[in-house]
Coordinates of C-alpha atoms in Angstrom, one line a residue:
M190 CA 0.0 0.0 0.0
A191 CA 1.5 3.4 -1.0
T192 CA 1.9 6.1 1.5
E193 CA 0.6 9.5 0.6
V194 CA 3.1 12.4 1.0
P195 CA 1.7 15.2 3.1
R196 CA 0.7 18.4 1.1
S197 CA 3.4 20.5 2.7
F198 CA 6.2 18.0 1.9
R199 CA 5.0 17.8 -1.7
L200 CA 4.9 21.5 -2.1
L201 CA 8.3 22.0 -0.5
Q202 CA 9.7 19.6 -3.1
E203 CA 8.0 21.5 -5.9
L204 CA 9.4 24.8 -4.5
E205 CA 12.9 23.4 -4.4
D206 CA 12.5 22.2 -8.0
G207 CA 11.4 25.7 -9.0
E208 CA 14.2 27.4 -7.2
K209 CA 16.8 25.1 -8.8
G210 CA 15.4 26.0 -12.2
V211 CA 14.6 22.4 -13.3
G212 CA 13.8 22.3 -17.0
D213 CA 14.8 24.4 -20.1
G214 CA 14.0 27.8 -18.6
S215 CA 10.8 28.3 -20.6
I216 CA 8.8 28.1 -17.4
S217 CA 9.7 29.1 -13.8
W218 CA 7.7 29.1 -10.5
G219 CA 8.1 29.9 -6.9
L220 CA 6.2 31.3 -3.9
E221 CA 4.6 34.7 -4.1
A222 CA 5.9 35.6 -0.7
D223 CA 8.8 33.9 1.1
D224 CA 6.9 33.9 4.4
D225 CA 3.9 32.0 3.0
M226 CA 4.1 29.1 5.4
S227 CA 1.0 27.6 4.0
L228 CA 2.7 27.3 0.6
T229 CA -0.6 28.4 -1.1
Y230 CA 0.2 31.4 -3.3
W231 CA 2.7 31.1 -6.1
N232 CA 4.0 33.1 -9.1
A233 CA 5.1 31.6 -12.4
T234 CA 6.5 32.9 -15.6
I235 CA 6.1 31.3 -19.1
I236 CA 8.2 32.4 -22.0
G237 CA 6.1 32.1 -25.1
P238 CA 7.1 29.2 -27.4
P239 CA 8.8 29.8 -30.7
R240 CA 6.9 30.0 -34.0
C241 CA 3.5 30.9 -32.5
P242 CA 1.6 34.1 -31.7
F243 CA 3.1 34.1 -28.2
E244 CA 6.8 33.8 -29.3
S245 CA 9.3 35.6 -27.0
R246 CA 6.6 37.2 -24.8
F247 CA 6.9 36.9 -21.0
Y248 CA 3.7 35.8 -19.3
A249 CA 3.3 36.1 -15.5
L250 CA 0.8 33.8 -13.8
N251 CA -0.7 33.5 -10.3
I252 CA -1.2 30.1 -8.9
E253 CA -3.2 29.0 -5.8
A254 CA -2.5 25.6 -4.4
G255 CA -5.4 25.3 -2.1
P256 CA -5.7 23.1 1.0
E257 CA -6.9 20.1 -1.0
Y258 CA -3.9 20.2 -3.4
P259 CA -2.7 17.9 -5.0
T260 CA -6.0 16.0 -5.0
V261 CA -7.6 19.2 -6.4
P262 CA -5.7 21.0 -9.1
P263 CA -4.2 24.4 -8.5
K264 CA -6.0 27.5 -9.7
I265 CA -3.9 29.2 -12.4
R266 CA -4.5 32.7 -13.7
F267 CA -2.6 34.8 -16.3
K268 CA -1.8 38.3 -15.3
P269 CA -1.3 39.8 -18.8
R270 CA -4.1 39.5 -21.3
I271 CA -3.9 36.6 -23.7
N272 CA -6.2 35.3 -26.4
I273 CA -6.2 31.5 -26.3
H274 CA -9.0 29.0 -26.1
F275 CA -8.2 27.6 -22.6
V276 CA -8.0 31.0 -20.8
N277 CA -11.3 32.8 -19.9
S278 CA -12.1 36.5 -20.0
S279 CA -10.7 36.9 -16.4
G280 CA -7.4 35.2 -17.2
V281 CA -8.2 31.9 -15.5
V282 CA -6.8 28.8 -17.1
D283 CA -9.2 25.9 -17.8
L284 CA -6.9 23.0 -17.0
R285 CA -9.5 20.5 -18.3
A286 CA -9.0 22.0 -21.8
I287 CA -5.2 21.2 -21.9
L288 CA -4.8 18.1 -19.8
P289 CA -5.6 15.1 -22.1
R290 CA -6.3 12.8 -19.2
G291 CA -7.5 15.4 -16.7
W292 CA -5.8 16.3 -13.4
N293 CA -4.5 13.6 -11.0
K294 CA -2.9 14.0 -7.7
N295 CA 0.5 12.8 -9.0
M296 CA 0.7 15.9 -11.2
T297 CA 2.7 18.9 -10.2
I298 CA 2.6 22.7 -10.7
K299 CA 5.5 22.2 -13.1
A300 CA 3.5 19.7 -15.1
A301 CA 0.5 22.1 -15.3
L302 CA 2.7 24.9 -16.5
G303 CA 4.3 22.6 -19.0
Q304 CA 0.9 21.7 -20.4
I305 CA 0.0 25.4 -20.6
W306 CA 3.2 26.1 -22.6
L307 CA 2.4 23.2 -24.9
G308 CA -1.1 24.5 -25.4
M309 CA 0.3 27.8 -26.3
Q310 CA 2.7 26.2 -28.8
K311 CA -0.1 24.2 -30.4
A312 CA -2.6 27.0 -30.5
K313 CA -4.1 27.4 -33.9
G314 CA -6.0 30.5 -34.8
A315 CA -5.0 32.3 -31.6
G316 CA -4.8 35.4 -33.8
H317 CA -4.0 38.8 -32.7
Q318 CA -2.7 39.1 -29.2
P319 CA -3.4 42.1 -26.9
Q320 CA -0.8 44.7 -26.7
E321 CA 2.0 43.8 -24.2
G322 CA 1.4 45.4 -20.8
L323 CA -2.4 45.0 -20.7
T324 CA -3.5 43.0 -17.7
Y325 CA -6.7 41.4 -16.3

């Protein structure tokens, strides 16, 4: 029988991975405030993938890993305006639209951000993007 890792241990590992810069640098993440002992509020950055309407743009995101995380997915919201099918008019990401098999408790913040990046890369017909600097 597998033992479930407590939320705080899991998030501390995710924080450590974010601080180490795991990956190719196209996504990054960390706590919004260093003194957030609940490990709830995070910031992330996505650099727009090449050869798409988001190329070379920097996108800041807010992430909320609520008390039921990782059983319940994090809430992710873009700060700058973006036109793409999986982000609503308030900047909130619909993870169901980009996760082929849905969220599961073994997924991480990094995995969710990676899927957002892939969704941006694959976006067809995203069309004209808002002027840089416009926010929700």
